[in-house]
Short mmCIF file of C-alpha atoms in Angstrom, two decimals:
data_model
loop_
_atom_site.label_atom_id
_atom_site.label_comp_id
_atom_site.label_asym_id
_atom_site.label_seq_id
_atom_site.Cartn_x
_atom_site.Cartn_y
_atom_site.Cartn_z
CA MET A 1 112.51 133.62 99.14
CA ILE A 2 114.02 130.40 100.52
CA THR A 3 113.68 131.73 104.08
CA MET A 4 110.01 132.63 103.52
CA VAL A 5 109.26 129.19 102.06
CA SER A 6 110.93 127.44 105.00
CA ILE A 7 108.98 129.59 107.48
CA ASN A 8 105.72 128.84 105.66
CA LEU A 9 106.49 125.13 105.64
CA ASN A 10 107.34 125.18 109.36
CA VAL A 11 104.10 126.98 110.18
CA PHE A 12 102.18 124.61 107.96
CA THR A 13 103.80 121.54 109.56
CA THR A 14 102.84 122.83 113.01
CA LEU A 15 99.24 123.40 111.91
CA VAL A 16 99.06 119.92 110.42
CA LEU A 17 100.34 118.34 113.63
CA ILE A 18 97.93 120.34 115.79
CA GLY A 19 95.00 119.51 113.51
CA PHE A 20 95.68 115.80 113.38
CA LEU A 21 96.47 115.57 117.09
CA SER A 22 93.21 117.30 117.95
CA LEU A 23 91.31 115.07 115.53
CA SER A 24 92.97 111.96 116.97
CA ARG A 25 92.32 112.90 120.57
CA THR A 26 88.72 113.82 119.86
CA SER A 27 87.96 110.60 117.99
CA GLU A 28 89.57 108.46 120.69
CA ALA A 29 88.07 110.26 123.71
CA ALA A 30 84.51 111.05 122.65
CA PRO A 31 82.03 108.48 121.37
CA VAL A 32 79.99 109.58 118.37
CA TYR A 33 76.43 110.51 119.31
CA SER A 34 73.57 109.20 117.15
CA ASN A 35 70.19 109.93 118.77
CA HIS A 36 68.17 109.83 121.97
CA ILE A 37 64.56 109.40 123.07
CA CYS A 38 63.00 110.60 126.34
CA ASN A 39 59.42 110.20 127.52
CA THR A 40 57.44 112.92 129.20
CA THR A 41 57.38 111.33 132.67
CA THR A 42 59.66 113.21 135.02
CA PHE A 43 61.03 112.90 138.54
CA THR A 44 62.07 115.56 141.04
CA GLN A 45 65.59 116.36 141.99
CA ASN A 46 66.97 114.61 145.08
CA SER A 47 64.02 112.22 145.07
CA THR A 48 64.35 108.48 145.74
CA TYR A 49 64.08 107.78 142.02
CA HIS A 50 66.87 110.28 141.41
CA SER A 51 69.11 108.55 143.96
CA ASN A 52 68.34 105.11 142.53
CA LEU A 53 69.10 106.37 139.02
CA ASN A 54 72.50 107.64 140.10
CA LEU A 55 73.26 104.26 141.67
CA LEU A 56 72.12 102.51 138.52
CA LEU A 57 74.31 104.60 136.22
CA SER A 58 77.29 104.08 138.52
CA SER A 59 76.73 100.31 138.40
CA LEU A 60 76.44 100.30 134.61
CA THR A 61 79.62 102.31 134.23
CA SER A 62 81.62 100.08 136.55
CA ASN A 63 80.52 96.94 134.68
CA ALA A 64 81.17 98.34 131.19
CA THR A 65 84.29 96.20 130.77
CA ILE A 66 82.31 92.96 130.76
CA ASP A 67 83.28 90.58 127.95
CA THR A 68 79.82 90.30 126.42
CA GLY A 69 79.49 94.09 126.09
CA TYR A 70 76.04 93.89 127.69
CA TYR A 71 74.89 94.40 131.26
CA TYR A 72 71.41 94.65 132.82
CA THR A 73 70.61 95.64 136.43
CA SER A 74 68.11 97.45 138.64
CA THR A 75 68.22 99.54 141.82
CA GLY A 76 65.60 100.20 144.47
CA SER A 77 62.86 98.14 146.02
CA GLN A 78 60.93 96.06 143.51
CA ASP A 79 57.66 96.88 145.27
CA SER A 80 58.12 100.64 145.17
CA ASN A 81 57.58 103.20 142.41
CA SER A 82 61.17 104.35 142.70
CA VAL A 83 62.79 101.23 141.21
CA VAL A 84 64.99 101.91 138.17
CA TYR A 85 65.92 99.33 135.51
CA GLY A 86 68.85 99.87 133.16
CA ALA A 87 71.15 98.23 130.63
CA PHE A 88 73.82 99.00 128.08
CA LEU A 89 74.85 97.23 124.86
CA CYS A 90 78.20 97.91 123.22
CA ARG A 91 78.93 97.04 119.63
CA GLY A 92 80.28 93.52 119.66
CA ASP A 93 83.49 94.24 117.74
CA LEU A 94 84.78 96.91 120.16
CA THR A 95 87.27 96.50 122.99
CA SER A 96 86.23 96.72 126.63
CA SER A 97 88.01 100.06 127.09
CA VAL A 98 86.12 101.66 124.22
CA CYS A 99 82.89 100.20 125.57
CA GLN A 100 83.53 101.68 129.00
CA ASP A 101 84.29 105.12 127.51
CA CYS A 102 81.02 105.06 125.59
CA VAL A 103 78.90 103.92 128.55
CA THR A 104 80.50 106.50 130.84
CA THR A 105 79.84 109.27 128.32
CA ALA A 106 76.24 108.15 127.78
CA ALA A 107 75.53 107.97 131.51
CA THR A 108 76.82 111.49 132.02
CA GLU A 109 75.15 113.10 129.00
CA ALA A 110 71.83 111.36 129.58
CA VAL A 111 71.13 113.07 132.91
CA GLN A 112 72.98 116.33 132.25
CA LYS A 113 72.32 117.12 128.59
CA TYR A 114 69.72 115.06 126.78
CA CYS A 115 67.13 113.81 129.27
CA PRO A 116 67.47 115.53 132.65
CA PHE A 117 64.81 114.45 135.19
CA ARG A 118 63.18 112.05 132.69
CA LYS A 119 62.26 108.61 134.00
CA VAL A 120 62.58 106.74 130.68
CA THR A 121 65.60 107.39 128.47
CA LEU A 122 67.21 105.71 125.47
CA LEU A 123 70.52 106.90 123.96
CA TRP A 124 72.34 105.60 120.90
CA TYR A 125 75.94 106.19 119.98
CA PHE A 126 78.01 104.68 117.21
CA GLU A 127 79.73 102.56 119.85
CA CYS A 128 76.98 101.71 122.33
CA MET A 129 73.38 102.03 123.52
CA LEU A 130 72.24 103.05 127.03
CA ARG A 131 68.73 102.48 128.30
CA TYR A 132 66.91 102.96 131.61
CA GLY A 133 63.34 103.36 132.91
CA ASN A 134 60.83 102.51 135.61
CA VAL A 135 59.56 99.32 133.88
CA SER A 136 61.53 96.09 133.52
CA PHE A 137 62.55 95.17 129.97
CA PHE A 138 64.85 92.23 130.73
CA ARG A 139 64.40 89.35 128.24
CA LYS A 140 61.69 91.31 126.43
CA MET A 141 61.96 92.04 122.73
CA ASP A 142 61.22 95.71 122.00
CA GLU A 143 60.98 97.10 118.47
CA SER A 144 59.77 100.52 119.56
CA PRO A 145 60.82 103.25 119.62
CA SER A 146 62.92 102.93 116.46
CA VAL A 147 65.38 105.18 114.70
CA TYR A 148 66.94 104.81 111.27
CA PHE A 149 69.65 106.62 109.34
CA TRP A 150 70.95 106.42 105.79
CA ASN A 151 74.05 107.28 103.80
CA PRO A 152 73.39 110.24 101.42
CA LEU A 153 75.34 108.54 98.60
CA ASN A 154 73.43 106.43 96.08
CA ALA A 155 74.58 103.03 94.84
CA THR A 156 75.55 102.73 91.16
CA GLU A 157 72.98 100.00 90.49
CA PRO A 158 70.29 100.45 93.19
CA LYS A 159 68.19 97.35 92.46
CA ARG A 160 71.11 94.93 92.44
CA PHE A 161 72.69 96.65 95.43
CA ASN A 162 69.43 96.46 97.43
CA GLN A 163 69.17 92.78 96.61
CA LEU A 164 72.72 92.13 97.80
CA VAL A 165 72.10 94.06 101.04
CA ALA A 166 68.88 92.16 101.75
CA GLU A 167 70.50 88.79 101.05
CA THR A 168 73.54 89.60 103.18
CA VAL A 169 71.80 90.90 106.32
CA THR A 170 69.13 88.19 106.07
CA GLY A 171 71.86 85.57 105.97
CA LEU A 172 73.40 87.04 109.13
CA VAL A 173 70.17 86.78 111.15
CA PRO A 174 70.41 83.06 112.07
CA VAL A 175 74.11 83.44 112.84
CA ALA A 176 73.41 86.08 115.48
CA ALA A 177 70.13 84.60 116.73
CA ASN A 178 71.49 81.09 117.30
CA ALA A 179 74.31 82.23 119.56
CA GLU A 180 74.12 80.89 123.10
CA THR A 181 72.01 82.82 125.57
CA GLY A 182 74.23 85.26 127.44
CA ALA A 183 76.90 85.31 124.70
CA LYS A 184 77.32 88.01 122.09
CA LYS A 185 74.53 87.80 119.54
CA LEU A 186 76.59 89.39 116.78
CA ALA A 187 77.27 88.65 113.10
CA MET A 188 79.39 90.57 110.57
CA LYS A 189 80.15 89.95 106.90
CA GLN A 190 82.04 91.51 104.01
CA GLU A 191 80.78 91.17 100.41
CA ILE A 192 81.92 92.41 96.98
CA PHE A 193 79.43 94.25 94.77
CA ASP A 194 80.44 94.07 91.11
CA GLY A 195 78.52 97.03 89.76
CA TYR A 196 80.08 99.58 87.41
CA GLY A 197 83.13 99.33 89.63
CA LEU A 198 84.01 96.84 92.33
CA GLU A 199 82.53 98.06 95.63
CA GLN A 200 82.60 96.45 99.05
CA LEU A 201 79.66 95.89 101.35
CA PHE A 202 80.16 95.61 105.11
CA SER A 203 77.20 94.44 107.21
CA LEU A 204 76.60 93.97 110.95
CA VAL A 205 73.60 92.69 112.92
CA GLN A 206 73.33 92.45 116.72
CA CYS A 207 70.81 91.63 119.45
CA THR A 208 70.96 92.10 123.20
CA PRO A 209 72.29 88.82 124.69
CA ASP A 210 69.26 88.43 127.01
CA LEU A 211 66.94 87.65 124.08
CA SER A 212 66.04 84.14 123.05
CA SER A 213 66.91 82.90 119.57
CA THR A 214 63.31 83.35 118.45
CA ASP A 215 63.05 86.90 119.78
CA CYS A 216 66.41 87.90 118.28
CA ASP A 217 65.41 86.45 114.91
CA GLN A 218 62.08 88.30 114.99
CA CYS A 219 63.69 91.59 116.06
CA LEU A 220 66.34 91.54 113.31
CA ARG A 221 63.85 90.62 110.59
CA GLY A 222 61.63 93.49 111.71
CA ALA A 223 64.59 95.85 111.36
CA ILE A 224 65.38 94.46 107.88
CA GLU A 225 61.80 95.20 106.78
CA LEU A 226 62.45 98.92 107.42
CA LEU A 227 65.46 99.07 105.08
CA PRO A 228 63.42 99.69 101.88
CA LYS A 229 61.62 102.53 103.66
CA CYS A 230 64.70 104.35 104.89
CA CYS A 231 67.65 103.27 102.81
CA ASP A 232 66.44 102.21 99.34
CA GLY A 233 69.37 102.44 96.91
CA ARG A 234 71.66 104.05 99.49
CA LYS A 235 75.25 103.00 100.05
CA GLY A 236 74.69 102.74 103.79
CA GLY A 237 71.94 102.50 106.38
CA ARG A 238 71.18 101.84 110.07
CA VAL A 239 68.05 100.67 111.86
CA LEU A 240 68.11 100.91 115.66
CA PHE A 241 65.65 99.11 117.94
CA PRO A 242 65.97 98.94 121.75
CA SER A 243 66.60 95.17 121.50
CA CYS A 244 68.56 94.90 118.23
CA ASN A 245 70.17 96.86 115.42
CA ILE A 246 71.48 96.38 111.89
CA ARG A 247 73.88 98.40 109.82
CA TYR A 248 75.53 98.20 106.40
CA GLU A 249 78.03 100.51 104.68
CA SER A 250 80.27 100.59 101.61
CA TYR A 251 83.28 101.19 103.90
CA LEU A 252 84.67 99.24 106.85
CA PHE A 253 83.01 100.57 110.01
CA TYR A 254 83.69 97.66 112.39
CA ASN A 255 86.87 95.99 113.63
CA LEU A 256 87.92 92.81 111.89
CA ASP A 257 90.17 92.15 114.89
CA THR A 258 88.55 93.04 118.21
CA SER A 259 91.98 93.48 119.78
CA THR A 260 92.64 96.58 117.64
CA PRO A 261 91.31 100.06 118.42
CA PRO A 262 87.96 101.00 116.84
CA PRO A 263 88.01 102.71 113.44
CA THR A 264 87.52 106.45 113.15
CA PRO A 265 83.82 107.30 112.63
CA PRO A 266 82.88 108.01 109.00
CA PRO A 267 83.66 111.56 107.85
CA LEU A 268 80.20 112.13 106.38
CA PRO A 269 77.86 114.25 108.54
CA PRO A 270 74.70 112.52 109.80
CA PRO A 271 72.04 112.59 107.04
CA PRO A 272 68.61 114.16 107.46
CA GLN A 273 65.82 111.93 108.74
CA LEU A 274 62.74 110.83 106.88
CA PRO A 275 59.34 112.05 108.03
CA GLY A 276 58.14 109.95 110.91
CA SER A 277 61.57 109.24 112.36
CA VAL A 278 62.76 110.67 115.64
CA PRO A 279 63.93 114.33 115.40
CA ARG A 280 67.62 114.83 115.91
CA SER A 281 67.73 118.56 116.59
CA GLN A 282 68.71 117.78 120.17
CA GLY A 283 72.08 116.49 118.99
CA ASN A 284 73.07 119.52 116.91
CA ASP A 285 75.50 120.76 119.52
CA GLU A 286 77.51 117.56 119.28
CA GLN A 287 77.86 117.93 115.52
CA ILE A 288 79.50 121.36 115.79
CA SER A 289 82.75 119.94 117.10
CA SER A 290 82.85 117.39 114.27
CA TRP A 291 82.29 120.12 111.68
CA ILE A 292 85.05 122.24 113.21
CA ILE A 293 87.48 119.33 113.03
CA VAL A 294 86.60 118.61 109.40
CA ALA A 295 86.91 122.31 108.50
CA VAL A 296 90.35 122.55 110.14
CA VAL A 297 91.65 119.46 108.36
CA VAL A 298 90.28 120.58 104.97
CA SER A 299 91.77 124.06 105.40
CA ILE A 300 95.14 122.57 106.27
CA ALA A 301 95.04 120.31 103.21
CA ILE A 302 94.21 123.25 100.93
CA LEU A 303 97.04 125.31 102.44
CA LEU A 304 99.47 122.45 101.88
CA SER A 305 98.39 122.18 98.23
CA LEU A 306 98.88 125.91 97.66
CA VAL A 307 102.34 125.93 99.23
CA GLY A 308 103.35 122.89 97.17
CA CYS A 309 102.08 124.43 93.92
CA LEU A 310 103.90 127.70 94.66
CA PHE A 311 107.15 125.93 95.47
CA PHE A 312 107.21 123.66 92.43
CA GLY A 313 105.91 126.42 90.17
CA ARG A 314 108.83 128.71 91.05
CA ARG A 315 111.30 125.87 90.47
CA ALA A 316 109.83 125.16 87.05
CA MET A 317 109.91 128.87 86.13
CA LYS A 318 113.58 129.21 87.08
CA LYS A 319 114.48 126.15 85.03
CA TYR A 320 112.51 127.47 82.06
CA ASN A 321 114.23 130.87 82.22
CA VAL A 322 117.69 129.26 82.23
CA ILE A 323 116.87 127.10 79.21
CA GLN A 324 115.35 130.08 77.40
CA GLU A 325 118.49 132.18 77.93
CA GLN A 326 120.72 129.37 76.65
CA ASP A 327 118.67 128.80 73.51
CA VAL A 328 117.90 132.42 72.60
CA GLY A 329 120.87 132.68 70.22
CA LYS A 330 120.01 129.47 68.42
CA GLU A 331 116.37 130.54 68.13
CA ILE A 332 117.26 133.86 66.48
CA ASN A 333 119.53 132.12 63.99
CA ALA A 334 116.80 129.63 63.10
CA VAL A 335 114.27 132.38 62.45
CA GLU A 336 116.65 134.33 60.23
CA SER A 337 117.58 131.21 58.27
CA LEU A 338 113.94 130.72 57.23
CA GLN A 339 113.60 134.19 55.68
CA PHE A 340 114.10 134.76 51.91
CA SER A 341 114.30 138.06 50.11
CA PHE A 342 111.84 138.97 47.38
CA GLY A 343 114.60 138.92 44.79
CA THR A 344 115.58 135.37 45.71
CA ILE A 345 112.00 134.15 45.35
CA GLU A 346 111.53 136.01 42.05
CA ALA A 347 114.69 134.47 40.58
CA ALA A 348 113.77 130.98 41.77
CA THR A 349 110.31 131.14 40.13
CA ASN A 350 111.52 132.75 36.88
CA LYS A 351 109.62 135.92 37.71
CA PHE A 352 106.63 133.95 38.92
CA SER A 353 106.14 132.25 35.56
CA VAL A 354 102.89 130.35 35.01
CA HIS A 355 104.99 127.38 33.86
CA ASN A 356 106.12 127.03 37.47
CA LYS A 357 102.57 127.16 38.78
CA LEU A 358 101.47 123.80 40.21
CA GLY A 359 97.74 124.46 40.45
CA LYS A 360 94.97 126.22 42.34
CA GLY A 361 93.17 125.41 45.56
CA GLY A 362 93.83 121.91 46.89
CA PHE A 363 96.92 120.49 45.20
CA GLU A 364 95.56 116.95 45.13
CA TYR A 365 97.64 113.87 44.70
CA ALA A 366 99.83 115.43 42.01
CA ILE A 367 101.76 117.55 44.52
CA HIS A 368 102.04 116.23 48.10
CA GLY A 369 98.88 114.24 48.70
CA LEU A 370 96.69 117.10 49.98
CA PHE A 371 92.98 116.32 49.84
CA SER A 372 89.92 118.13 48.49
CA VAL A 373 86.49 117.11 47.24
CA LYS A 374 86.61 113.67 45.51
CA SER A 375 90.34 113.39 46.09
CA ASP A 376 89.89 109.62 46.33
CA VAL A 377 88.47 109.60 42.78
CA TYR A 378 91.35 111.76 41.64
CA SER A 379 93.88 109.38 43.20
CA LEU A 380 92.19 106.41 41.50
CA GLY A 381 92.45 108.14 38.13
CA VAL A 382 96.14 108.85 38.64
CA LEU A 383 96.67 105.23 39.66
CA ILE A 384 94.92 103.96 36.49
CA LEU A 385 97.04 106.19 34.27
CA GLU A 386 100.21 105.12 36.10
CA ILE A 387 99.35 101.44 35.51
CA VAL A 388 98.65 101.97 31.80
CA THR A 389 101.71 104.12 31.13
CA GLY A 390 104.09 102.38 33.51
CA LYS A 391 105.20 105.78 34.82
CA LYS A 392 104.84 107.43 38.21
CA ASN A 393 103.10 110.76 38.44
CA THR A 394 105.51 112.00 41.11
CA ASN A 395 108.64 111.15 39.11
CA PHE A 396 107.51 111.81 35.53
CA TYR A 397 108.60 115.00 33.80
CA ASN A 398 108.88 115.46 30.05
CA SER A 399 111.74 117.85 29.63
CA ASP A 400 111.06 118.24 25.89
CA ASN A 401 107.56 119.61 26.37
CA GLY A 402 107.74 120.71 30.02
CA GLU A 403 104.93 118.33 30.93
CA TYR A 404 103.98 116.19 33.90
CA LEU A 405 102.24 112.83 33.56
CA LEU A 406 98.64 114.12 33.49
CA SER A 407 99.49 116.81 30.96
CA HIS A 408 101.36 114.21 28.90
CA VAL A 409 98.40 111.80 28.87
CA TRP A 410 95.93 114.59 28.11
CA ARG A 411 97.99 115.75 25.13
CA HIS A 412 98.10 112.26 23.59
CA TRP A 413 94.38 111.80 24.20
CA ARG A 414 93.66 115.15 22.60
CA ASP A 415 95.99 114.37 19.67
CA GLY A 416 94.32 111.00 19.08
CA THR A 417 97.36 108.90 19.99
CA PRO A 418 96.42 107.32 23.34
CA LEU A 419 98.04 103.96 22.50
CA GLU A 420 101.44 105.62 22.42
CA LEU A 421 101.08 105.99 26.19
CA LEU A 422 100.97 102.23 26.74
CA ASP A 423 103.72 100.70 28.86
CA VAL A 424 106.29 98.94 26.64
CA ASN A 425 105.99 95.85 28.83
CA LEU A 426 102.31 95.54 27.87
CA ARG A 427 102.62 96.02 24.11
CA ASP A 428 103.13 92.34 23.30
CA SER A 429 99.57 91.48 24.25
CA TYR A 430 96.83 93.94 25.03
CA SER A 431 93.28 94.94 24.13
CA ARG A 432 93.03 98.25 22.35
CA SER A 433 89.52 98.89 23.64
CA GLU A 434 90.53 98.13 27.22
CA VAL A 435 93.57 100.41 27.05
CA ILE A 436 91.57 103.27 25.55
CA ARG A 437 88.73 102.74 28.02
CA CYS A 438 91.12 102.74 30.98
CA ILE A 439 92.76 105.96 29.78
CA HIS A 440 89.30 107.43 29.23
CA ILE A 441 88.20 106.53 32.78
CA GLY A 442 91.49 107.78 34.23
CA LEU A 443 91.08 111.16 32.54
CA LEU A 444 87.48 111.42 33.77
CA CYS A 445 88.71 110.87 37.33
CA VAL A 446 91.38 113.62 37.19
CA GLN A 447 89.28 116.37 35.64
CA GLU A 448 89.94 119.84 37.00
CA ASP A 449 86.34 120.37 38.15
CA PRO A 450 85.62 117.94 41.03
CA ASP A 451 81.91 118.01 40.19
CA GLN A 452 82.68 116.54 36.75
CA ARG A 453 84.54 113.58 38.24
CA PRO A 454 82.41 110.41 38.38
CA LYS A 455 81.46 108.77 41.65
CA MET A 456 83.01 105.49 42.71
CA GLN A 457 79.80 103.58 41.94
CA LYS A 458 79.82 104.99 38.40
CA ILE A 459 83.49 104.07 37.98
CA LEU A 460 82.75 100.46 38.93
CA LEU A 461 80.04 100.34 36.26
CA MET A 462 82.41 101.85 33.70
CA LEU A 463 85.05 99.22 34.43
CA SER A 464 82.62 96.29 34.40
CA SER A 465 80.23 97.25 31.58
CA TYR A 466 81.21 98.17 28.03
CA SER A 467 77.63 99.13 27.17
CA LEU A 468 77.77 102.19 29.39
CA SER A 469 78.52 105.36 27.46
CA MET A 470 81.04 107.74 28.99
CA PRO A 471 81.24 111.52 28.60
CA SER A 472 84.24 113.20 27.03
CA PRO A 473 86.89 114.04 29.62
CA GLN A 474 87.79 117.63 30.38
CA LYS A 475 91.22 119.09 31.02
CA PRO A 476 92.83 117.45 34.07
CA ALA A 477 93.70 119.33 37.21
CA PHE A 478 97.19 120.89 37.27
CA PHE A 479 97.38 120.72 33.45
CA LEU A 480 100.59 122.33 32.17
CA HIS A 481 100.54 123.60 28.60
CA SER A 482 103.49 122.38 26.61
CA ARG A 483 105.44 124.44 24.16
CA THR A 484 103.75 122.52 21.31
CA ASP A 485 100.26 122.82 22.75
CA LEU A 486 97.57 122.17 20.15
CA ASN A 487 94.00 123.26 20.68
CA MET A 488 92.24 120.10 19.60
CA PRO A 489 88.79 119.10 20.78
CA PRO A 490 88.36 116.14 23.08
CA MET A 491 87.48 112.83 21.53
CA THR A 492 85.70 109.58 22.13
CA CYS A 493 87.24 106.41 20.77
CA SER A 494 85.76 103.28 19.32
CA SER A 495 87.79 100.29 18.26
CA SER A 496 88.00 96.54 18.22
CA ASP A 497 90.76 94.30 19.42
CA GLN A 498 93.80 94.52 17.19
CA PRO A 499 97.48 93.74 17.61
CA ALA A 500 99.59 96.55 18.91
CA SER A 501 100.12 99.31 16.39
CA ASN A 502 101.71 102.71 16.36
CA SER A 503 98.81 104.20 14.39
CA LEU A 504 95.20 104.53 15.43
CA SER A 505 92.15 105.54 13.44
CA LEU A 506 89.87 107.73 15.53
CA SER A 507 86.27 108.74 14.96
CA VAL A 508 83.43 110.18 17.00
CA ASN A 509 81.15 107.24 17.72
CA GLU A 510 78.58 106.96 20.48
CA ALA A 511 77.94 103.26 19.77
CA SER A 512 78.55 100.76 22.56
CA ILE A 513 81.60 98.51 22.51
CA THR A 514 81.22 94.74 22.66
CA GLU A 515 84.22 92.55 23.23
CA LEU A 516 84.18 88.77 23.07
CA TYR A 517 86.29 86.45 25.22
CA PRO A 518 86.79 82.70 24.80
CA ARG A 519 85.06 80.29 27.22
CA GLN A 520 87.36 79.14 30.03
#
């Protein structure tokens, strides 16, 4: 197994290296194609126009290392119909070597692939633009033809994001337009968009250096006006004119330092175009290589994940098996120690005597705090009885009668001796009616039938108003019959304040109880 894993890892490592090397070489060597436009006017092969065009493209390619990234020239006699005018514009943040690669590629693909024997041609790449034709366009601002693209991803807050984009690119217009004639008319900016999560906005605007400040300003503002049409709420967008272009993205697509190599083009495939924009079916062949590269890299990543999961999964399984073998003896002993024979259980429960029965259904507060319907009312009743008697329900057990606290209180209530339950610490000064009323309310709260227990609102009225009549309490939950159990009917008590006494006269009386207190 170890040999197979090592072989798989070696094969995988080789595939990874091949994939990334091919991706690196492709991204460095080939500029990324965007779009092209050709008119219907053609020329014949080996004609004068054809010869002049070849000279023009050769001149553009040889001057592609110029510092400004822009070059305009013409070939042929100005008075003839065979004159050719041409220019290129490289993105202002790129190095001269990258610019030359892009111009060389565009010059070759224009005449061989995209626009063979066409007099007027316009090509856009991510890195540059190449343009030529039989009419001069030097120092002329052209907004047509135009092409625009957009990022398929939507912004989290489209309205706010659109506003930030518009403000950012509009603010860059005077920066680019006011550059000196002949210098790079370029402006870039990075912003932070604080939507649902912090996102970055990278923007770039650029004009051809031959334009005046006014023409550059007008061209860029015309491109900005197209953004709502093409890129509303999108995380990225591009508008390309022959004389200027703008672009914004949520990722860094330009070089912050022009001395560094250009960034790898974005991994997303080019989005579909809106109706009315220039068709891009002519560039489908160039996208195939990009898709192949992406597919290879994704496949390699998936293979790496599978190998890693298999490797770590087998390690975890081996470790688990070792631990399981070590603990199997202890586990068997633990299971056997939890088993009791029927005879042991029968002896421990005194042949399942009802005197050892703790109750039915939910065992409420009296056992281990398990809850059922109105368990909060039950707990309040137990608490009241604990306060009056000074005894805890969990610790109280009357060995003489085999009773717990609730059974003990119920027996005294039934026998008409509720004051005997009073805590000895309270017997020096107490109100008989209050003690009896508290015991009465406590017994109502712990009745066996949850439906008979009063609601919390009713309990508050009982505690605060002596004019409210209360029903007779029923047997409490978990009531244990004592050995001296007497079947006496429940009672209601009526009394007035008296000093503590061991005897109490009881009678059935539905009259309300009024108790007077001195003014404080």
